[in-house]
Coordinates of C-alpha atoms and ligand atoms in Angstrom, one line a residue:
Chain A
M1 CA 0.1 0.0 0.0
E2 CA 1.2 3.5 -0.7
F3 CA 0.6 6.1 2.0
K4 CA 1.4 9.8 1.6
K5 CA -1.0 11.7 3.4
I6 CA -2.2 11.1 7.1
G7 CA -5.1 12.7 8.6
I8 CA -5.2 13.1 12.6
V9 CA -8.5 14.0 14.1
G10 CA -8.2 15.7 17.5
T11 CA -5.1 17.7 18.1
G12 CA -4.3 17.0 21.7
L13 CA -1.4 15.4 23.3
M14 CA -1.7 12.0 21.4
G15 CA -3.0 13.5 18.0
G16 CA -0.1 16.1 18.0
G17 CA 2.4 13.3 18.9
I18 CA 1.0 11.1 15.9
A19 CA 1.2 13.9 13.6
Q20 CA 4.8 14.6 14.6
V21 CA 6.1 11.1 14.2
C22 CA 4.3 10.9 10.7
A23 CA 5.9 14.2 9.6
Q24 CA 9.3 13.2 10.9
V25 CA 9.4 10.3 8.4
G26 CA 8.2 12.3 5.6
Y27 CA 4.4 11.9 5.5
E28 CA 2.3 15.0 4.8
T29 CA -0.1 15.5 7.9
V30 CA -3.3 17.3 8.4
S31 CA -4.5 17.8 12.0
F32 CA -8.3 18.4 12.4
D33 CA -9.7 19.8 15.6
V34 CA -13.0 21.4 16.6
N35 CA -11.2 23.7 18.9
E36 CA -8.9 26.0 17.3
A37 CA -7.0 26.7 20.8
A38 CA -5.9 23.1 20.5
F39 CA -3.4 23.9 17.6
E40 CA -1.3 26.5 19.5
R41 CA -0.9 24.3 22.5
T42 CA 0.0 21.2 20.4
K43 CA 2.3 23.1 18.0
G44 CA 4.1 24.3 21.1
L45 CA 4.6 20.8 22.4
I46 CA 5.9 19.7 19.1
Q47 CA 8.3 22.6 18.9
G48 CA 9.6 21.8 22.3
S49 CA 10.0 18.1 21.6
M50 CA 11.9 18.7 18.2
D51 CA 14.1 21.4 20.0
K52 CA 15.2 19.0 22.4
M53 CA 16.4 16.7 19.5
V54 CA 18.2 19.5 18.0
A55 CA 19.9 20.4 21.4
K56 CA 21.0 16.7 21.6
G57 CA 22.3 16.8 18.1
K58 CA 19.8 14.3 16.7
F59 CA 18.0 16.7 14.3
T60 CA 19.2 19.8 12.4
Q61 CA 17.3 23.0 12.4
E62 CA 16.8 22.5 8.7
F63 CA 15.2 19.0 9.3
V64 CA 12.9 20.6 11.8
N65 CA 11.8 23.1 9.3
E66 CA 11.1 20.7 6.7
V67 CA 9.0 18.5 9.2
L68 CA 7.1 21.5 10.4
G69 CA 6.5 22.4 6.8
R70 CA 4.8 19.1 6.2
M71 CA 2.4 19.6 8.9
S72 CA -1.0 21.5 8.4
Y73 CA -4.0 22.1 10.8
T74 CA -7.6 22.9 10.1
T75 CA -11.0 23.0 11.5
D76 CA -12.6 22.0 8.2
I77 CA -13.1 18.1 8.2
T78 CA -13.2 18.1 4.3
K79 CA -9.5 18.9 4.3
L80 CA -9.2 15.1 5.2
A81 CA -10.6 14.1 1.7
D82 CA -7.4 13.0 0.2
C83 CA -5.8 11.2 3.1
D84 CA -4.6 7.6 2.7
I85 CA -4.9 6.9 6.5
V86 CA -6.8 8.8 9.2
V87 CA -6.2 8.3 12.8
E88 CA -8.8 9.3 15.4
A89 CA -7.5 10.7 18.7
V90 CA -10.4 12.8 20.1
F91 CA -11.7 12.7 23.7
E92 CA -12.1 9.3 25.2
N93 CA -15.9 9.3 24.9
L94 CA -18.0 6.5 22.9
D95 CA -20.5 9.1 21.4
I96 CA -18.1 11.7 20.6
K97 CA -16.0 9.0 18.8
L98 CA -18.8 7.3 17.0
N99 CA -19.8 10.8 15.9
V100 CA -16.3 11.7 14.5
L101 CA -15.9 8.4 12.7
K102 CA -18.8 8.7 11.0
Q103 CA -18.0 12.3 9.8
V104 CA -14.6 11.0 8.7
E105 CA -16.1 8.2 6.6
E106 CA -18.2 10.8 4.9
V107 CA -15.4 12.7 3.6
V108 CA -12.6 10.3 2.8
S109 CA -12.1 8.0 0.0
E110 CA -13.2 4.4 -0.1
K111 CA -9.6 3.1 0.3
C112 CA -8.6 5.3 3.1
L113 CA -7.9 3.4 6.3
I114 CA -9.3 4.5 9.5
F115 CA -7.7 4.1 12.8
T116 CA -8.5 4.8 16.3
N117 CA -6.1 5.7 19.3
T118 CA -8.9 4.6 21.8
S119 CA -7.3 3.3 25.3
A120 CA -10.3 1.3 26.4
L121 CA -13.4 1.3 24.1
S122 CA -14.0 -1.6 21.9
I123 CA -12.7 -1.5 18.5
T124 CA -15.5 -3.7 17.1
T125 CA -18.1 -1.4 18.9
L126 CA -16.6 1.6 17.3
S127 CA -16.5 0.0 13.8
T128 CA -20.3 -0.5 13.7
V129 CA -20.8 3.2 12.9
L130 CA -19.0 2.8 9.6
K131 CA -20.3 1.6 6.3
H132 CA -17.0 0.0 5.5
R133 CA -15.9 -1.8 8.7
G134 CA -13.1 -3.6 7.1
R135 CA -10.8 -0.6 6.7
F136 CA -11.0 0.1 10.4
M137 CA -8.8 -0.9 13.5
G138 CA -7.3 0.2 16.7
T139 CA -3.7 1.6 16.7
H140 CA -3.0 2.4 20.3
F141 CA 0.0 4.8 20.9
F142 CA 1.8 5.5 24.3
A143 CA 2.7 9.0 25.6
P144 CA 4.8 10.7 24.7
V145 CA 4.6 9.4 21.3
P146 CA 7.9 10.5 19.9
A147 CA 9.7 8.7 22.7
M148 CA 7.6 5.6 23.3
K149 CA 8.4 2.9 20.8
L150 CA 5.4 0.6 21.6
L151 CA 2.3 0.6 19.3
E152 CA -0.6 -1.9 20.0
L153 CA -2.5 -2.9 16.9
V154 CA -5.9 -4.1 17.5
P155 CA -8.1 -5.5 14.9
G156 CA -11.9 -5.6 15.3
L157 CA -14.2 -8.5 14.4
D158 CA -14.5 -7.2 10.7
T159 CA -11.0 -5.7 10.2
T160 CA -9.6 -7.2 6.9
D161 CA -6.0 -8.7 6.6
E162 CA -5.3 -6.0 4.2
T163 CA -6.2 -3.3 6.7
Y164 CA -4.0 -5.1 9.3
E165 CA -1.1 -5.3 7.1
G166 CA -1.3 -1.7 6.1
A167 CA -1.3 -0.7 9.7
V168 CA 1.8 -2.9 10.1
Q169 CA 3.5 -1.2 7.2
W170 CA 2.5 2.2 8.4
A171 CA 3.8 1.3 12.1
Q172 CA 7.1 0.3 10.5
S173 CA 7.5 3.4 8.6
I174 CA 7.1 5.6 11.7
K175 CA 9.6 3.3 13.6
K176 CA 7.2 1.7 16.1
I177 CA 7.3 -1.8 17.5
T178 CA 4.1 -3.4 17.0
I179 CA 2.2 -6.0 19.2
K180 CA -1.0 -7.6 18.2
A181 CA -3.6 -7.3 20.9
P182 CA -7.2 -8.7 21.2
D183 CA -10.1 -6.3 21.3
T184 CA -10.8 -6.6 25.0
C185 CA -10.9 -3.5 27.3
G186 CA -7.2 -2.6 28.2
F187 CA -5.6 -4.7 25.2
I188 CA -2.4 -5.9 26.4
T189 CA -0.4 -3.2 28.1
N190 CA -3.3 -1.6 30.1
R191 CA -4.1 -5.1 31.5
L192 CA -0.6 -5.6 32.8
F193 CA 0.1 -2.2 34.1
P194 CA -2.5 -1.7 36.9
L195 CA -2.6 -5.1 38.6
P196 CA 0.8 -4.7 40.6
Q197 CA -0.4 -1.1 41.5
N198 CA -3.8 -2.3 42.7
E199 CA -2.4 -5.2 44.7
G200 CA 0.4 -2.6 45.8
A201 CA -2.5 -0.6 47.2
E202 CA -3.5 -3.7 49.0
L203 CA -0.2 -3.8 50.7
L204 CA -0.3 -0.1 51.5
A205 CA -3.6 -0.6 53.4
L206 CA -1.8 -3.3 55.3
G207 CA 0.9 -0.9 56.2
V208 CA 3.7 -1.5 53.8
D209 CA 6.0 1.3 52.9
P210 CA 5.7 2.2 49.1
Y211 CA 9.5 3.0 48.7
D212 CA 10.1 -0.6 49.6
I213 CA 7.6 -1.7 46.8
D214 CA 9.0 0.5 44.2
A215 CA 12.5 -0.6 45.3
A216 CA 11.7 -4.2 44.9
W217 CA 10.0 -3.6 41.7
I218 CA 12.8 -1.7 40.1
M219 CA 15.4 -4.4 41.3
F220 CA 13.5 -7.4 40.3
N221 CA 12.0 -6.4 36.9
Q222 CA 15.1 -4.1 36.1
A223 CA 12.6 -1.2 35.6
P224 CA 13.4 2.6 35.1
V225 CA 10.8 3.5 37.7
G226 CA 8.6 1.9 40.4
T227 CA 5.2 0.6 39.7
L228 CA 3.7 2.9 42.3
S229 CA 5.7 6.1 41.1
I230 CA 3.8 5.4 37.9
V231 CA 0.4 6.0 39.6
D232 CA 1.6 9.3 40.9
T233 CA 3.1 10.4 37.6
G234 CA 0.0 9.8 35.7
G235 CA -2.3 10.5 38.6
S236 CA -4.1 8.4 40.9
H237 CA -7.5 9.1 39.1
T238 CA -6.0 7.9 35.9
T239 CA -5.1 4.7 37.4
L240 CA -8.7 4.3 39.1
G241 CA -10.2 5.2 35.7
C242 CA -7.9 2.6 33.9
L243 CA -9.0 0.0 36.6
T244 CA -12.7 0.9 36.5
S245 CA -12.9 0.7 32.7
I246 CA -11.4 -2.7 32.6
Y247 CA -13.3 -3.9 35.7
E248 CA -16.6 -2.7 34.1
G249 CA -15.7 -3.5 30.4
N250 CA -14.4 -7.0 31.0
E251 CA -16.4 -7.8 33.9
D252 CA -13.3 -8.8 35.3
D253 CA -12.6 -8.9 39.1
R254 CA -9.0 -8.7 39.2
Y255 CA -9.3 -4.9 38.2
R256 CA -11.9 -4.0 40.9
P257 CA -10.5 -0.8 42.0
H258 CA -8.9 -1.0 45.6
P259 CA -10.5 1.3 48.1
Y260 CA -7.2 2.8 49.0
I261 CA -6.9 4.1 45.5
K262 CA -10.5 5.5 45.7
R263 CA -9.5 7.2 49.0
L264 CA -6.5 8.8 47.3
V265 CA -8.5 10.2 44.7
S266 CA -11.3 11.5 46.9
A267 CA -8.8 13.2 49.1
G268 CA -7.3 15.0 46.1
R269 CA -4.1 13.0 46.4
L270 CA -3.7 12.8 42.7
G271 CA 0.1 12.4 42.7
V272 CA 2.9 14.6 41.2
K273 CA 0.4 17.4 40.0
T274 CA -1.0 18.1 43.5
G275 CA 2.1 17.3 45.3
Q276 CA 0.9 14.3 47.1
G277 CA -0.3 11.0 46.1
I278 CA 1.1 7.8 47.3
F279 CA 4.3 9.6 47.9
K280 CA 5.0 13.4 48.8
W281 CA 6.5 15.2 45.8
Chain B
M1 CA 29.6 -13.7 64.0
I2 CA 26.6 -14.8 61.9
Y3 CA 25.8 -18.4 61.3
I4 CA 23.7 -19.4 58.4
I5 CA 22.1 -22.9 58.6
G6 CA 21.4 -24.7 55.5
N7 CA 23.7 -25.8 52.6
N8 CA 22.3 -24.2 49.6
L9 CA 22.8 -21.1 47.1
K10 CA 20.8 -18.7 49.2
S11 CA 23.0 -19.3 52.2
I12 CA 26.1 -18.6 50.1
L13 CA 24.8 -15.6 48.9
L14 CA 23.7 -14.4 52.3
R15 CA 27.1 -15.2 53.6
N16 CA 28.9 -13.3 50.8
A17 CA 26.8 -10.3 51.5
A18 CA 27.7 -10.5 55.2
L19 CA 31.5 -11.0 54.5
K20 CA 31.3 -7.9 52.2
A21 CA 30.0 -6.0 54.9
G22 CA 32.8 -6.9 56.9
L23 CA 31.1 -9.4 59.2
D24 CA 32.3 -13.0 60.3
A25 CA 29.8 -15.5 58.7
D26 CA 29.8 -19.1 58.3
I27 CA 27.7 -21.8 57.0
C28 CA 26.4 -24.7 58.9
E29 CA 24.7 -28.0 57.8
S30 CA 22.2 -28.3 60.6
V31 CA 20.9 -26.7 64.0
N32 CA 23.1 -29.3 65.8
D33 CA 26.5 -27.7 64.3
I34 CA 25.8 -24.3 66.4
Q35 CA 28.2 -24.8 69.2
E36 CA 29.0 -21.2 70.3
E37 CA 27.2 -17.9 71.0
C38 CA 27.0 -15.6 68.0
D39 CA 25.3 -12.3 67.1
L40 CA 22.7 -13.8 64.7
I41 CA 21.6 -17.0 63.5
I42 CA 19.9 -17.1 59.9
L43 CA 17.8 -20.4 59.6
N44 CA 17.8 -21.1 56.0
T45 CA 17.0 -24.9 56.0
E46 CA 14.3 -26.4 53.7
E47 CA 11.1 -24.3 54.2
D48 CA 9.0 -27.0 55.6
L49 CA 6.8 -25.8 58.3
E50 CA 6.8 -28.4 61.0
S51 CA 10.7 -29.1 60.7
R52 CA 11.3 -25.4 60.8
Q53 CA 9.2 -24.8 63.8
A54 CA 11.0 -27.8 65.4
E55 CA 14.5 -26.5 64.6
V56 CA 13.6 -22.8 65.7
A57 CA 12.7 -24.3 69.0
V58 CA 15.9 -26.0 69.3
L59 CA 17.8 -23.0 68.5
A60 CA 15.9 -20.8 70.9
E61 CA 16.8 -23.6 73.8
K62 CA 20.6 -23.6 73.0
T63 CA 21.5 -20.2 72.2
S64 CA 20.8 -16.6 73.3
A65 CA 21.2 -15.2 69.8
P66 CA 18.5 -13.7 67.6
I67 CA 17.1 -16.0 65.2
A68 CA 16.0 -15.0 61.8
A69 CA 14.2 -17.8 59.9
T70 CA 14.0 -17.3 56.2
I71 CA 10.4 -17.6 54.8
S72 CA 8.7 -17.3 51.5
L73 CA 5.0 -18.3 51.7
N74 CA 4.8 -18.8 55.4
Y75 CA 3.8 -16.3 58.2
A76 CA 6.6 -15.2 60.4
C77 CA 4.7 -15.8 63.5
A78 CA 4.3 -19.3 62.6
M79 CA 8.0 -20.0 62.9
A80 CA 8.0 -19.0 66.6
K81 CA 5.2 -21.2 67.5
N82 CA 7.2 -23.9 69.4
A83 CA 10.0 -21.9 70.9
T84 CA 10.1 -21.3 74.5
D85 CA 11.6 -17.7 74.1
K86 CA 9.7 -16.4 71.2
S87 CA 11.1 -12.9 71.7
R88 CA 14.3 -13.6 69.8
I89 CA 12.5 -14.8 66.7
V90 CA 12.1 -12.8 63.4
A91 CA 11.6 -13.9 59.9
I92 CA 13.4 -12.6 56.7
R93 CA 12.4 -12.8 53.0
T94 CA 14.6 -12.5 50.0
M95 CA 14.2 -12.5 46.4
E96 CA 14.6 -15.8 44.5
D97 CA 17.4 -15.0 42.3
E98 CA 20.7 -12.9 42.0
Y99 CA 19.2 -10.3 44.2
I100 CA 19.4 -12.3 47.3
G101 CA 21.3 -10.2 49.8
E102 CA 20.5 -7.0 47.9
Y103 CA 17.1 -7.0 49.1
I104 CA 15.7 -8.4 52.3
E105 CA 12.4 -8.1 54.0
L106 CA 12.4 -8.2 57.7
T107 CA 9.2 -9.2 59.7
K108 CA 8.6 -9.5 63.3
T109 CA 6.2 -11.9 64.9
F110 CA 3.7 -11.3 67.6
D111 CA 6.3 -11.6 70.5
T112 CA 9.6 -10.2 68.8
D113 CA 11.4 -8.1 71.3
E114 CA 11.9 -4.5 70.2
S115 CA 15.6 -4.5 71.0
V116 CA 16.2 -7.9 69.2
Y117 CA 14.4 -6.6 66.1
A118 CA 16.4 -3.3 66.2
K119 CA 19.6 -5.3 66.5
V120 CA 18.8 -7.7 63.4
L121 CA 17.8 -4.6 61.4
E122 CA 21.1 -3.0 62.0
I123 CA 23.1 -6.3 61.0
L124 CA 20.8 -6.7 57.8
K125 CA 21.3 -2.9 56.8
S126 CA 25.1 -3.2 57.1
F127 CA 24.8 -5.8 54.2
N128 CA 24.3 -2.6 52.0
G129 CA 21.3 -3.6 50.1
R130 CA 17.7 -2.6 50.8
V131 CA 15.9 -3.8 54.0
A132 CA 12.2 -3.5 53.9
E133 CA 10.4 -3.8 57.2
V134 CA 7.2 -5.6 56.3
P135 CA 4.3 -6.5 58.3
D136 CA 3.5 -10.2 58.9
I137 CA 1.6 -10.7 55.4
I138 CA 1.3 -13.9 53.4
G139 CA 4.2 -13.6 50.7
G140 CA 5.5 -10.2 51.9
I141 CA 6.1 -7.6 49.1
F142 CA 8.1 -9.8 46.9
Y143 CA 5.8 -12.5 46.3
R144 CA 2.7 -10.5 46.5
I145 CA 3.8 -8.0 43.6
M146 CA 6.3 -9.7 41.5
F147 CA 4.1 -12.7 39.9
L148 CA 1.0 -10.7 39.2
N149 CA 2.1 -9.9 35.8
S150 CA 3.6 -13.4 34.9
N151 CA 0.1 -14.9 35.7
M152 CA -1.7 -12.2 33.8
S153 CA 0.7 -12.7 30.7
A154 CA -0.1 -16.4 30.9
Y155 CA -3.7 -15.6 30.5
L156 CA -2.8 -13.2 27.7
V157 CA -1.0 -16.0 25.9
S158 CA -4.2 -18.2 26.2
E159 CA -6.1 -15.6 24.6
G160 CA -3.7 -16.0 21.7
V161 CA -1.2 -13.2 22.2
T162 CA 2.2 -14.3 21.3
V163 CA 4.8 -14.6 23.9
T164 CA 7.0 -12.0 22.3
D165 CA 4.2 -9.6 22.1
V166 CA 3.3 -10.0 25.7
D167 CA 6.8 -9.3 26.8
N168 CA 7.4 -6.6 24.3
S169 CA 4.5 -4.7 25.8
M170 CA 6.4 -4.0 29.0
R171 CA 9.6 -3.8 27.4
Y172 CA 8.7 -1.2 25.0
G173 CA 5.7 0.3 26.8
A174 CA 7.4 0.6 30.2
N175 CA 11.2 0.1 29.4
I176 CA 11.2 -2.9 31.7
K177 CA 14.4 -5.0 30.8
R178 CA 13.1 -8.1 32.4
P179 CA 9.5 -8.6 31.4
S180 CA 7.3 -11.1 33.2
L181 CA 7.1 -14.2 30.9
Q182 CA 11.0 -14.1 30.9
I183 CA 10.9 -14.0 34.7
A184 CA 8.4 -16.8 34.8
D185 CA 10.8 -19.0 32.9
E186 CA 13.7 -18.1 34.9
I187 CA 12.1 -18.7 38.3
G188 CA 10.3 -21.8 37.1
L189 CA 6.9 -22.1 36.3
D190 CA 6.3 -24.7 38.9
R191 CA 7.4 -22.3 41.5
V192 CA 5.3 -19.4 39.9
L193 CA 2.3 -21.8 40.1
E194 CA 3.1 -22.5 43.6
I195 CA 3.5 -19.0 44.8
L196 CA 0.0 -18.0 43.1
T197 CA -1.8 -20.8 44.5
V198 CA -0.8 -20.2 48.0
L199 CA -1.5 -16.4 47.5
Y200 CA -4.7 -17.0 46.0
H201 CA -5.9 -19.4 48.8
E202 CA -4.6 -17.1 51.6
T203 CA -5.9 -13.8 50.3
G204 CA -8.9 -14.7 48.1
R205 CA -7.8 -12.0 45.7
P206 CA -8.7 -12.8 42.2
A207 CA -5.5 -11.2 40.8
Y208 CA -3.7 -14.2 42.1
R209 CA -6.0 -17.1 40.6
P210 CA -3.5 -19.3 38.7
C211 CA -3.9 -19.2 35.1
P212 CA -4.8 -22.8 33.8
L213 CA -2.2 -22.5 31.2
L214 CA 0.5 -22.4 33.9
K215 CA -1.1 -25.6 35.4
Q216 CA -1.0 -27.2 32.0
M217 CA 2.5 -26.5 31.4
V218 CA 3.6 -27.6 34.7
N219 CA 1.8 -30.9 34.0
A220 CA 3.5 -31.2 30.8
G221 CA 6.8 -30.7 32.4
R222 CA 7.5 -27.4 30.6
L223 CA 8.9 -25.7 33.8
G224 CA 10.8 -23.1 32.0
K225 CA 14.8 -22.5 31.5
K226 CA 15.6 -25.5 33.8
T227 CA 13.8 -27.9 31.6
G228 CA 14.7 -26.2 28.2
Q229 CA 11.0 -25.2 27.5
G230 CA 8.7 -22.9 29.1
F231 CA 7.1 -19.9 27.5
Y232 CA 10.5 -19.7 25.4
T233 CA 12.5 -22.6 24.2
Y234 CA 16.1 -22.6 25.5
D235 CA 19.1 -24.9 24.2
Ligands
LIG301 N1 -3.0 10.7 27.1 C1 -2.6 9.3 27.0 O1 -1.6 9.0 27.6 C2 -3.1 8.4 26.1 C3 -2.5 7.2 25.8 C4 -3.0 6.4 24.7 C5 -4.3 6.6 24.3 N2 -4.7 7.8 24.7 C6 -6.3 8.0 23.9 O2 -6.1 9.0 22.9 C7 -7.1 9.7 22.7 C8 -6.7 11.3 22.9 O3 -6.2 11.5 24.1 P1 -5.4 12.8 24.5 O4 -4.6 12.6 25.8 O5 -4.7 13.3 23.3 O6 -6.5 13.8 24.8 P2 -6.5 15.5 24.6 O7 -7.8 15.9 25.6 O8 -5.2 16.0 24.9 O9 -6.9 15.8 23.2 C9 -8.2 15.5 22.6 C10 -8.5 16.6 21.4 O10 -9.5 16.1 20.7 C11 -10.4 17.3 20.3 N3 -11.6 16.8 20.1 C12 -12.6 16.7 21.0 N4 -13.9 16.4 20.0 C13 -13.6 16.5 18.8 C14 -14.2 16.3 17.7 N5 -15.5 15.9 17.8 N6 -13.6 16.5 16.6 C15 -12.3 16.9 16.5 N7 -11.5 17.0 17.6 C16 -12.2 16.9 18.8 C17 -10.1 18.1 21.6 O11 -10.4 19.6 21.2 C18 -8.6 17.9 22.0 O12 -7.7 18.8 21.3 C19 -8.2 9.3 23.8 O13 -9.1 8.2 23.1 C20 -7.3 8.6 24.8 O14 -7.9 7.6 25.6 C21 -4.2 8.6 25.5

C-alpha cells in the first residue's frame, strides 16, 4: 500500500504526537480539531519536543523546518478528503468517537484506512458506525508518542487482513514496535500495568512502605521507575479510571479498584500534580 | 559472628553479603552444628513448616542469639510457634535470584522483642542492600507483587497473544528490561504456580488466581529455563 498523507482527528497530546512522528518520516499531515485553541498548544509541544532533539544533536534545524513544513492544521473536516490514513484521537468518549468516525467516513475516499487511538473502548463497537468496517482498526500509541516505541495494533471483528497489513506497514515506517492485541478492554499493556498497582494498594492498606514496593519492583524487573511512582506520575485518578474501565468493560474482578486508590482520589491526592499522591512530591 | 544454617545457594549469597559488609559469617549444615554464641543465626534450611518450627525451638533453647528464619510463603509468627523464648525470633524474606542479599524483607512476630528486632535490622542494613520492614502478611512484598504480571501474561497467551508480544508490551511500553514471561521461565513455572496458588488461597484476591495454562505447562513438564522449555525454548 502507498501512503502519502495522514489525517489526524483531535489535536491534543496524542494527536499532536502522532502527527509529529508521521511528519518526521516524510508523510504530509493534516491535523483536524473542532477547537482552534488546541493547535497553538499542540504546536508548542511539538516544537519543544523537536528543539530537544536539536539540542541533543539528533535533528538539524533544517530538518525541523522541513518537518514543520509538512504539517498542516484545520477546523474543516473536508480537508481530510485525500488522506490515505486517518487516525482518530479525540476525547475518550464513545458518543463523541462514534460521531467523529461517521463524519470522517463521509469525507474520505473508499480506500482510506481509518484507525482509532482509543485506550479502552471496543474497536468492534466503534466500527459499527462505519459503512466499510473492514478498513477500520485500533492503533494504540503511548505517551509521549515520539519517545515511546510501542504501538498496539488491535483488529476488530470485521477488520480485513489487508487493513491490518497496511497498519503494520505504516507502523514500521514511523519506527514503532508493534504488538497484536485482542479487542478486549485494556488490550495488552493496560491489563498488565495496573495489577501490581492495585495489589500494591492492598499492601499499602496493610501498612507496607511504598518506597519498599518500588525498590523491589525496580530491582527485580530491571525497571526504570517503580510501579507506584507511575501511579503518581499519571495521577491516581488515571489509575482509578483505567482499573474501573477494565473492571466494568471486561467484567473482570481482578481490576476491581482497591478502596485505597479510591481514597487517594477522593482526598485529592492525585500525585505529582497535586504534590501528594502515594508519595509526597 | 553470623551463622547461616542450610547448605544451599541462598545461604552462600547471604554469607557473601555479610562478608562483604566486613562481618564474620559461616554456613552450617544443621542446627546441631551451632556450638557457640553468636550475633545472629539465619535459619535457611528447607522451608517445611513443621521441621522449621522444631529447628527454631531447638535453636531458641540452645543459644541466646536472635534467630532469623527465612520464609517465602509462610507467616513469620508461625516460625516462633514452638519456641520457649519467642522474643528472639524474626523472619526474613529474600528474592529468589541474584538479588538475594541486595534486598531483604524483615518481619517481626507477635512476640519479637523490640531490641532484638532493632539489632537484626542493624545487621541486615550493614549488608548494604535494601531492607524492607514488612508486616506479617503472606508472601510479603516480593511474592505479592512480582508474579502478578507473570500470571496475567499467561492469561494473555491463552487468549492468543504471542509470547514475544506480551513481553514486548512491558519492554517497549514501560522500558522494563526483564518482562514477566521471561521472569516466569527463569524462576520456574512450577514455583510461580505454587506462589500464586498459596496467595490465591490465603488472600482470596482474584488477581492471584493461577492461569490454567500455567497448570497445563507444569503438568507437561515445561517448567521454563531449567527444563529447556517454558514460554520460551532454550538450548
Ligand atoms: N494521554 C494518554 O496517555 C493516552 C495514551 C493512549 C491513548 N490515549 C487516547 O487518545 C485519545 C486522545 O487523548 P489525548 O490525551 O490526546 O486527549 P486530549 O484531551 O489531549 O486531546 C483530545 C483533542 O480532541 C479534540 N476533540 C474533541 N472532540 C472532537 C471532535 N468531535 N472533533 C475533533 N476534535 C475533537 C479536543 O479539542 C482535543 O484537542 C483518547 O482516546 C485517549 O484515551 C491517550
